[in-house]
GROMACS .gro file of N, CA and C in nm:
model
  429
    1UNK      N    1   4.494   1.865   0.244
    1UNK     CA    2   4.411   1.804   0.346
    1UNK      C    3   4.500   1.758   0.460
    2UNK      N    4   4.435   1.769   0.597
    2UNK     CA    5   4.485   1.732   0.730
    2UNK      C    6   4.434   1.677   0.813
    3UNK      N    7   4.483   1.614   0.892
    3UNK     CA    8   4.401   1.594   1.009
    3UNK      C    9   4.461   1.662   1.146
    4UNK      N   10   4.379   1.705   1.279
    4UNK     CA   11   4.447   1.752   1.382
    4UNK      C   12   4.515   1.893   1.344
    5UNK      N   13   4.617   1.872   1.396
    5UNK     CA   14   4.769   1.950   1.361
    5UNK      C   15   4.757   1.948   1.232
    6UNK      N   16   4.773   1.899   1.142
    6UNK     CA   17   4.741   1.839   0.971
    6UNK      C   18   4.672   1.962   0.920
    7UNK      N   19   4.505   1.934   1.043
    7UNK     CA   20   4.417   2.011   0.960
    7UNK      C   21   4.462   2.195   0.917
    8UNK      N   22   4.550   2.248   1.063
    8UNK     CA   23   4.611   2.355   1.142
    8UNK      C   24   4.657   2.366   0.963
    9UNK      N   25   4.792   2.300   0.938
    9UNK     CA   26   4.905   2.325   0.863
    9UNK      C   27   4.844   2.301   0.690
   10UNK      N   28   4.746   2.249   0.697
   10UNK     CA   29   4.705   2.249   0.544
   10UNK      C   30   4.604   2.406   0.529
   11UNK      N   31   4.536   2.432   0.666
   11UNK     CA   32   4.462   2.556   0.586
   11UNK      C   33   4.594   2.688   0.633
   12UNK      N   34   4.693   2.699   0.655
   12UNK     CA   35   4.850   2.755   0.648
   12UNK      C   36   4.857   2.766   0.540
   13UNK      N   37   4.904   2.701   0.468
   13UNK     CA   38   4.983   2.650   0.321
   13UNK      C   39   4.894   2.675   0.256
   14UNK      N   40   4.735   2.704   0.245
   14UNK     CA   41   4.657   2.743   0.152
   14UNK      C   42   4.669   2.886   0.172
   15UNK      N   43   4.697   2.932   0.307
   15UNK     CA   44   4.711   3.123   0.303
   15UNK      C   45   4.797   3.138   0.257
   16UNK      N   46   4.917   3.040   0.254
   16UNK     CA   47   5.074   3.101   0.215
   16UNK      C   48   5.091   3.065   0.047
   17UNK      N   49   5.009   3.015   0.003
   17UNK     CA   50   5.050   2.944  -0.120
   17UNK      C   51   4.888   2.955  -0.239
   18UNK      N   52   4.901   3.035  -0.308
   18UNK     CA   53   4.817   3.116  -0.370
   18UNK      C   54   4.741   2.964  -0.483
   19UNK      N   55   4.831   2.874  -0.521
   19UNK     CA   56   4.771   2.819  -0.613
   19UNK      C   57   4.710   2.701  -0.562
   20UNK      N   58   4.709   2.698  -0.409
   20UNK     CA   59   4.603   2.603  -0.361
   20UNK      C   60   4.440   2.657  -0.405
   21UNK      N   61   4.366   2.560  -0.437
   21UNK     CA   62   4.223   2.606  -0.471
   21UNK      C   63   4.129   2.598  -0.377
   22UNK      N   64   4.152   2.427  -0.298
   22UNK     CA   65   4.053   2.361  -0.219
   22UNK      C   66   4.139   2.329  -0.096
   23UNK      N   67   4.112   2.326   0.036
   23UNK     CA   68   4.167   2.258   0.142
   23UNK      C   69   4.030   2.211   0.244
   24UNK      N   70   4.073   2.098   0.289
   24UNK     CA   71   3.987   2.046   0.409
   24UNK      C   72   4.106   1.964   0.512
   25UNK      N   73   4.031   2.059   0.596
   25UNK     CA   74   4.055   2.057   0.755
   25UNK      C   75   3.935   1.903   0.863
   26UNK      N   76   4.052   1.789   0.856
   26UNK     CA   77   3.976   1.687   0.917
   26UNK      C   78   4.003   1.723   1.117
   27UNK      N   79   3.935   1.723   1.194
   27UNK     CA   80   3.930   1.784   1.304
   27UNK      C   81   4.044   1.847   1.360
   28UNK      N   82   4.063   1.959   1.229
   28UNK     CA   83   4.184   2.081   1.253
   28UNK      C   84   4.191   2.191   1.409
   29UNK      N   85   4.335   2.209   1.433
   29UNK     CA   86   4.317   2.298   1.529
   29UNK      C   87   4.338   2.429   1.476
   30UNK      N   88   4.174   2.489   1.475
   30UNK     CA   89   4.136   2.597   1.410
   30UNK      C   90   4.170   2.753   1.472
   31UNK      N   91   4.187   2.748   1.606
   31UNK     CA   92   4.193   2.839   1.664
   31UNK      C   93   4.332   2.843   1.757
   32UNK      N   94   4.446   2.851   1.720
   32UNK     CA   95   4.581   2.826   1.814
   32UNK      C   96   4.600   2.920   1.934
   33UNK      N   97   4.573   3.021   1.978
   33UNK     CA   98   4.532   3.088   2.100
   33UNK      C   99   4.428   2.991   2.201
   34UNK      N  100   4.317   3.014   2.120
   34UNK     CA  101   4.207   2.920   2.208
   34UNK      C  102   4.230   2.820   2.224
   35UNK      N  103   4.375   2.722   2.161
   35UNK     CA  104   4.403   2.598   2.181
   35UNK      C  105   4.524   2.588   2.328
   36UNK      N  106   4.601   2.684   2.285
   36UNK     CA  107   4.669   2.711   2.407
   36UNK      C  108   4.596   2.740   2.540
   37UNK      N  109   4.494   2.851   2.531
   37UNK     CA  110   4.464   2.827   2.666
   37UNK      C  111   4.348   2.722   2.718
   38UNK      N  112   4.343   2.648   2.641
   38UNK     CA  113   4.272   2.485   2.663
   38UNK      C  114   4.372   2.377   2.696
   39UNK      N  115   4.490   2.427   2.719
   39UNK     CA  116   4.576   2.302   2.713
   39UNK      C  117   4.542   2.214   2.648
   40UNK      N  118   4.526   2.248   2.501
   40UNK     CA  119   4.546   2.084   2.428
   40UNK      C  120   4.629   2.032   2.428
   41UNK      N  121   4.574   1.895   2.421
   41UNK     CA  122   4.697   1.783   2.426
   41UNK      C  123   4.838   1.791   2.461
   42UNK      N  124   4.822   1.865   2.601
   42UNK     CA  125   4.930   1.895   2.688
   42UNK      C  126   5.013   2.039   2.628
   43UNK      N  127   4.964   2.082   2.621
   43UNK     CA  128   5.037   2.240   2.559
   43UNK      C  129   5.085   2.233   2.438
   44UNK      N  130   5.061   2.176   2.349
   44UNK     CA  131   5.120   2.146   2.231
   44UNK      C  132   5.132   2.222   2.148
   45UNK      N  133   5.051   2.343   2.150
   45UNK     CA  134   5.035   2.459   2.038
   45UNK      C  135   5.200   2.523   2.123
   46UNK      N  136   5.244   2.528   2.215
   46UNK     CA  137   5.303   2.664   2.317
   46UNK      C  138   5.433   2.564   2.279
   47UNK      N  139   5.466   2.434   2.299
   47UNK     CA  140   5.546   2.364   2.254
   47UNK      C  141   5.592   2.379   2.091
   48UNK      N  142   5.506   2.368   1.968
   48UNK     CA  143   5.504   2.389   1.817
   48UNK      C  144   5.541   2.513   1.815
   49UNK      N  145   5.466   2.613   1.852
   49UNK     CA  146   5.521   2.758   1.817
   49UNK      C  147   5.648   2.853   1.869
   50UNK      N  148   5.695   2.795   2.018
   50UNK     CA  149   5.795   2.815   2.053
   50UNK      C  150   5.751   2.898   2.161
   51UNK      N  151   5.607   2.859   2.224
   51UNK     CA  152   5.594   2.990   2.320
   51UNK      C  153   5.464   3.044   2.357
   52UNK      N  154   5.426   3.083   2.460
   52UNK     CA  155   5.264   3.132   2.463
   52UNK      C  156   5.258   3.265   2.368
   53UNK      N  157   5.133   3.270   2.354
   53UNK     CA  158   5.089   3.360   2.237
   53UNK      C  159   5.186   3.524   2.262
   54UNK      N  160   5.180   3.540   2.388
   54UNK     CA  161   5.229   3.657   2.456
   54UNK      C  162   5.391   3.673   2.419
   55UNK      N  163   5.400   3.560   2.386
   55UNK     CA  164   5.567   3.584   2.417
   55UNK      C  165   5.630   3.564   2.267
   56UNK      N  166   5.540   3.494   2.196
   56UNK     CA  167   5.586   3.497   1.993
   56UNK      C  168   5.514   3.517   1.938
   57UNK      N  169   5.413   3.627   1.956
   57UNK     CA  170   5.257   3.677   1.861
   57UNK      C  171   5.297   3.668   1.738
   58UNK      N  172   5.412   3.654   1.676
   58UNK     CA  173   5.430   3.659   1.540
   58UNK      C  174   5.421   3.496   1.512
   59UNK      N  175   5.486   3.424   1.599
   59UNK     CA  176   5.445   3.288   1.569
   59UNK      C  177   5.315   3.238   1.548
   60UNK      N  178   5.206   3.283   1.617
   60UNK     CA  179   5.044   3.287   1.612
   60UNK      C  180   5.020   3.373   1.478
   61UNK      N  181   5.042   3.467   1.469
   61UNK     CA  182   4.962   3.534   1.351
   61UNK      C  183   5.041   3.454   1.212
   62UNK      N  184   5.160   3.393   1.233
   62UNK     CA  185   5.220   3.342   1.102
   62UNK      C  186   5.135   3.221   1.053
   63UNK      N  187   5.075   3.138   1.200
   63UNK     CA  188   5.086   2.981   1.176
   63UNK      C  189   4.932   2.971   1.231
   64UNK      N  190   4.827   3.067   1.302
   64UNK     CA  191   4.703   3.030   1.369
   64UNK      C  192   4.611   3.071   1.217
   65UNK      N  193   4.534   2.974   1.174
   65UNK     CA  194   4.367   2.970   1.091
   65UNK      C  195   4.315   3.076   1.104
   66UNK      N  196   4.319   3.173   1.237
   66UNK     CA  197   4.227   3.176   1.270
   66UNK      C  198   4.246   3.357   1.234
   67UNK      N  199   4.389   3.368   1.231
   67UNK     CA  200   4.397   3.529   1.189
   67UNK      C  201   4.518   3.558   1.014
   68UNK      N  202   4.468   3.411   1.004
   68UNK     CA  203   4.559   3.476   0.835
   68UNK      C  204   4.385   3.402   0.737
   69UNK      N  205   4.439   3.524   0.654
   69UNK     CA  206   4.345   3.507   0.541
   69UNK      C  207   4.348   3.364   0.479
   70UNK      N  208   4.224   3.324   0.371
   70UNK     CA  209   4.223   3.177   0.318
   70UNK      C  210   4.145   3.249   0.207
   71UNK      N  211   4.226   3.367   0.089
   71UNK     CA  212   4.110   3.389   0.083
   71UNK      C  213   4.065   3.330  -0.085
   72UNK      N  214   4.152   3.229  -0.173
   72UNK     CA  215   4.140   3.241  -0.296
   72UNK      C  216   4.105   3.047  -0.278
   73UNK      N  217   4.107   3.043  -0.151
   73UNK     CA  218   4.066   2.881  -0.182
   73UNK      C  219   3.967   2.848  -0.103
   74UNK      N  220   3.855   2.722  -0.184
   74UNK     CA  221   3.732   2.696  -0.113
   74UNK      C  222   3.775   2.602   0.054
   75UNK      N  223   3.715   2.632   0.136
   75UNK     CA  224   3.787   2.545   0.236
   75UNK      C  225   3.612   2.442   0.327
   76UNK      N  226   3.689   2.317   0.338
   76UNK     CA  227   3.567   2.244   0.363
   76UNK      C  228   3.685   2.187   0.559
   77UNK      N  229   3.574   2.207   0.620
   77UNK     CA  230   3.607   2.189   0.777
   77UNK      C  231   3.523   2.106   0.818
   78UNK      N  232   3.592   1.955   0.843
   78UNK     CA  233   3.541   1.854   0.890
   78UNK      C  234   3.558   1.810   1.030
   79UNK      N  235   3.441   1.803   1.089
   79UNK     CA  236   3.478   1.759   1.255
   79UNK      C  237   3.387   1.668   1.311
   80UNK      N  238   3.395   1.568   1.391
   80UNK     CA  239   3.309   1.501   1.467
   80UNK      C  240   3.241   1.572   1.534
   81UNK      N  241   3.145   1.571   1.569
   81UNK     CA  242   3.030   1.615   1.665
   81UNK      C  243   3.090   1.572   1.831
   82UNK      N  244   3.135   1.475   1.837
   82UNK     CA  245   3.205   1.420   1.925
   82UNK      C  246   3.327   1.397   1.957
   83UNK      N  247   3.432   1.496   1.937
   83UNK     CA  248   3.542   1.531   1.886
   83UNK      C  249   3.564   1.597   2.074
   84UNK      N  250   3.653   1.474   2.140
   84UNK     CA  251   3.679   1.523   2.265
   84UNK      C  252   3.856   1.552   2.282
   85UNK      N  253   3.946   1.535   2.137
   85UNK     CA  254   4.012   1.583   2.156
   85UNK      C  255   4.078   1.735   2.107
   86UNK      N  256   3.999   1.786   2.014
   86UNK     CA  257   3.971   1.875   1.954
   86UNK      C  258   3.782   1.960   1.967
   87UNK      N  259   3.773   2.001   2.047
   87UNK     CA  260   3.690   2.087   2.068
   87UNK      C  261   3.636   2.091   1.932
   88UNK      N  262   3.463   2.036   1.910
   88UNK     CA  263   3.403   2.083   1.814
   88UNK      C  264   3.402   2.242   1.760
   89UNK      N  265   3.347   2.300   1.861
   89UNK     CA  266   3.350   2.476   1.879
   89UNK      C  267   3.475   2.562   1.822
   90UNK      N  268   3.545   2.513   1.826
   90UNK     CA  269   3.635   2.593   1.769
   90UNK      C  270   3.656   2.583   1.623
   91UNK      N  271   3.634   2.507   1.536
   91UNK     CA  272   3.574   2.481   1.408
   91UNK      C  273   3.467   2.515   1.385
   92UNK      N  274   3.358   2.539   1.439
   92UNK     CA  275   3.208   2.626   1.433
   92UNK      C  276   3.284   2.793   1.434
   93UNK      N  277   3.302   2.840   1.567
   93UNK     CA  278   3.383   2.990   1.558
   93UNK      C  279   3.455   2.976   1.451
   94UNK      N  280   3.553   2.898   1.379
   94UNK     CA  281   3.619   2.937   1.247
   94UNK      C  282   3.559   3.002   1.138
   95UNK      N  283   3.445   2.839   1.144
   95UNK     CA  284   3.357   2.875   1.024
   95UNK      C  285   3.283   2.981   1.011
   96UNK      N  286   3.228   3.056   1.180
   96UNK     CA  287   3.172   3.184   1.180
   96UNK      C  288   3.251   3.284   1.141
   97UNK      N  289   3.339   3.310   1.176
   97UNK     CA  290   3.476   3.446   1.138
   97UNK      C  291   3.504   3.417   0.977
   98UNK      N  292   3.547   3.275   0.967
   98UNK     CA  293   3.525   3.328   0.827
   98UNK      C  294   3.450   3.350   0.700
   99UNK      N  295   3.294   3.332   0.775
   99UNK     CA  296   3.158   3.355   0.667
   99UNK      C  297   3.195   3.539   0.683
  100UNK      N  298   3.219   3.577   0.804
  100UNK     CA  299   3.156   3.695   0.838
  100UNK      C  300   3.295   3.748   0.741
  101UNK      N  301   3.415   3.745   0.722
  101UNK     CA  302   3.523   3.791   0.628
  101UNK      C  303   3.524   3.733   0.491
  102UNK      N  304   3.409   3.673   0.464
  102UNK     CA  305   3.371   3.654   0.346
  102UNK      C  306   3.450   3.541   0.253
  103UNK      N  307   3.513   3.504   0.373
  103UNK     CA  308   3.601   3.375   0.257
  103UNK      C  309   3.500   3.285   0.223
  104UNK      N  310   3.518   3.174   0.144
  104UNK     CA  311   3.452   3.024   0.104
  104UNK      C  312   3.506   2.953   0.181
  105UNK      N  313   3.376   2.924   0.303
  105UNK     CA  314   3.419   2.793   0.376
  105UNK      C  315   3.239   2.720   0.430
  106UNK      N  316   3.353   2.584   0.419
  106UNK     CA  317   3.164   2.469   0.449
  106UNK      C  318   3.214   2.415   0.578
  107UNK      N  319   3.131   2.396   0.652
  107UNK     CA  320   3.123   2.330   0.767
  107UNK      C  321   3.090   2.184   0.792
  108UNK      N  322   3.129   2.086   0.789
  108UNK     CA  323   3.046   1.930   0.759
  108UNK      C  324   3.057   1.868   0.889
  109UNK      N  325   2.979   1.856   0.977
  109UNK     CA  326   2.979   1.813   1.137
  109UNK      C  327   2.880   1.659   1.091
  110UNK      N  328   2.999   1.573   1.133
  110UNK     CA  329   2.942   1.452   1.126
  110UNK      C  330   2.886   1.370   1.273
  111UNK      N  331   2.766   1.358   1.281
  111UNK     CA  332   2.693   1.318   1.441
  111UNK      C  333   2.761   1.182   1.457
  112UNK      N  334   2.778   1.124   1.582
  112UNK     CA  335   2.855   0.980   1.636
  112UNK      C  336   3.023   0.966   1.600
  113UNK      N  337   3.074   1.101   1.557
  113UNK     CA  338   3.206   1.069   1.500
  113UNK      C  339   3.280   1.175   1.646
  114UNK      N  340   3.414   1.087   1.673
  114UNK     CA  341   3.492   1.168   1.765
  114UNK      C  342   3.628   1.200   1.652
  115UNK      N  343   3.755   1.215   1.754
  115UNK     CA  344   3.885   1.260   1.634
  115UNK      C  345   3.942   1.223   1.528
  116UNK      N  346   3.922   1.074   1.575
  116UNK     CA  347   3.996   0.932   1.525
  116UNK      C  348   3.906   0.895   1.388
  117UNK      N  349   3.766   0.858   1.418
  117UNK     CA  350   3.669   0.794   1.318
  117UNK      C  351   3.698   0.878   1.175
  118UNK      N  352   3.689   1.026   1.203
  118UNK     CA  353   3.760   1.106   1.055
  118UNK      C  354   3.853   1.028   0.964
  119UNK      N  355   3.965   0.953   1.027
  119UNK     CA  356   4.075   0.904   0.957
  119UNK      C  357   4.066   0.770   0.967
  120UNK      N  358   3.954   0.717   1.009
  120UNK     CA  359   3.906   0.534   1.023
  120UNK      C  360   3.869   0.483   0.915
  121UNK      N  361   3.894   0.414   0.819
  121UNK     CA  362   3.850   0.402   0.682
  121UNK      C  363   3.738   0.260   0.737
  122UNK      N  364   3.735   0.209   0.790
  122UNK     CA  365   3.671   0.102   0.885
  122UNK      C  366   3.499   0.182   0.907
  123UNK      N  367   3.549   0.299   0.971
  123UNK     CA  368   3.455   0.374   1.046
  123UNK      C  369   3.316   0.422   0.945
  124UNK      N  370   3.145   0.467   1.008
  124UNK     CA  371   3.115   0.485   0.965
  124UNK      C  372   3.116   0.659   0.873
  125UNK      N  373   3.168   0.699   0.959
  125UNK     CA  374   3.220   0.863   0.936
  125UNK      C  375   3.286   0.920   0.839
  126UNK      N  376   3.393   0.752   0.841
  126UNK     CA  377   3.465   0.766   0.660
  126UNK      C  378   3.362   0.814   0.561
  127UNK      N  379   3.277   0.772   0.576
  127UNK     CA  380   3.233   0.782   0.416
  127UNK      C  381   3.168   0.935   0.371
  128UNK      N  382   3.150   1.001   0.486
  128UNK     CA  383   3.139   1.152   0.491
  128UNK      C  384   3.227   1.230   0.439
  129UNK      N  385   3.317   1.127   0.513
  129UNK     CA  386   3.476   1.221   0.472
  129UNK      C  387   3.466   1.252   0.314
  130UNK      N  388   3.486   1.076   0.299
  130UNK     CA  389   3.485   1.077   0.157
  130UNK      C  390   3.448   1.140   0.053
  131UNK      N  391   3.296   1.165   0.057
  131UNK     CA  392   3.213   1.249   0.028
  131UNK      C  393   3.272   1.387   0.013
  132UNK      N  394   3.291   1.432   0.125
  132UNK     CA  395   3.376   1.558   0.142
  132UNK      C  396   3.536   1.579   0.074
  133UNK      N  397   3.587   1.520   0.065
  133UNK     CA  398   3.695   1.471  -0.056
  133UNK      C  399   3.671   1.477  -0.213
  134UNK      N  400   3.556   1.377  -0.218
  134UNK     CA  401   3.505   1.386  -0.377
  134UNK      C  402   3.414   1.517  -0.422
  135UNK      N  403   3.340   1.601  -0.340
  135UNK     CA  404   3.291   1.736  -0.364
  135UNK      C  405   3.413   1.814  -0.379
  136UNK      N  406   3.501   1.792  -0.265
  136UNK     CA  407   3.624   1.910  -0.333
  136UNK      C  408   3.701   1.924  -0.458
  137UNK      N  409   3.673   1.793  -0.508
  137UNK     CA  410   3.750   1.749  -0.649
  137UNK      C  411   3.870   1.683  -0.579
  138UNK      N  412   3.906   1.653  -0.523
  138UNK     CA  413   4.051   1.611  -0.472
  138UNK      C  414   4.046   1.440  -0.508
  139UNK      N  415   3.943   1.370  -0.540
  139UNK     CA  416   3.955   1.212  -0.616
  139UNK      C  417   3.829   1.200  -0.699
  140UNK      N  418   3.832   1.157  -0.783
  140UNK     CA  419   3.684   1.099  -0.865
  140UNK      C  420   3.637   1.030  -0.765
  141UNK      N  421   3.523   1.087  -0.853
  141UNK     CA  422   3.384   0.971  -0.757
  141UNK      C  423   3.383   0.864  -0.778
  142UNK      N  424   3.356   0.758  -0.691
  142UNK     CA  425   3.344   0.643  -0.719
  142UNK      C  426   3.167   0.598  -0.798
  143UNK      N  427   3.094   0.679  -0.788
  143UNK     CA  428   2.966   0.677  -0.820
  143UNK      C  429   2.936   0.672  -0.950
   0.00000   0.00000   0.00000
């Protein structure tokens, strides 16, 4: 599990690493092309990878969600509805590409939540999360 960047590098390590089962992506950057040319958070993908997509495509296809397989683990993608530093949409397009390639992935769009509230244990959004945590098996339920 991740958040942000987090979310990016945990569904990675589930393509690269076979005996992951479950990963969730807390308002992951799902799409690293489409993040670059959004200037997120000041170029940060072109900064991490060493470069625009054009110039280290191998860095993108090694490290972007969005073109390596996920395919032996269930993956749950959590995002605020209101997620202005991470583009909701690009976690929707994930989740579309990868219904249509047939991997296991859930979509959980929580309404009134922006980037931050995901990782707010304060917040009301936590408890979605949570939720989304204890369905993956990743803690007992408290229930």
């Amino acid at each position: 599990m991740g958040h942000s960047a987090g979310g990016q590098l945990a569904l990675c390590l589930a393509a690269h690493e076979s005996a992951v089962r479950d990963v969730i992506s807390l308002a992951g950057v799902l799409d690293l092309k489409k993040a670059f040319a959004l200037h997120l958070s000041n170029d940060a993908v072109a900064e991490f990878l060493g470069g625009k997509p054009a110039d280290v495509p191998e860095h993108y296809r090694e490290a972007d969600p969005m073109e390596i397989a996920v395919a032996q683990a269930r993956q749950w993608i959590v995002v605020g509805k209101d997620d202005d530093v991470v583009p909701p949409e690009l976690s929707r397009e994930y989740v579309r590409a990868k219904k249509s390639a047939k991997e296991n992935v859930e979509l959980v769009e929580i309404a009134g939540a922006g980037h931050f509230e995901l990782i707010d244990p304060g917040s009301q959004a936590f408890a979605r999360v949570r939720e989304t945590v204890t369905a993956a098996g990743a803690v007992p339920s408290t229930r």
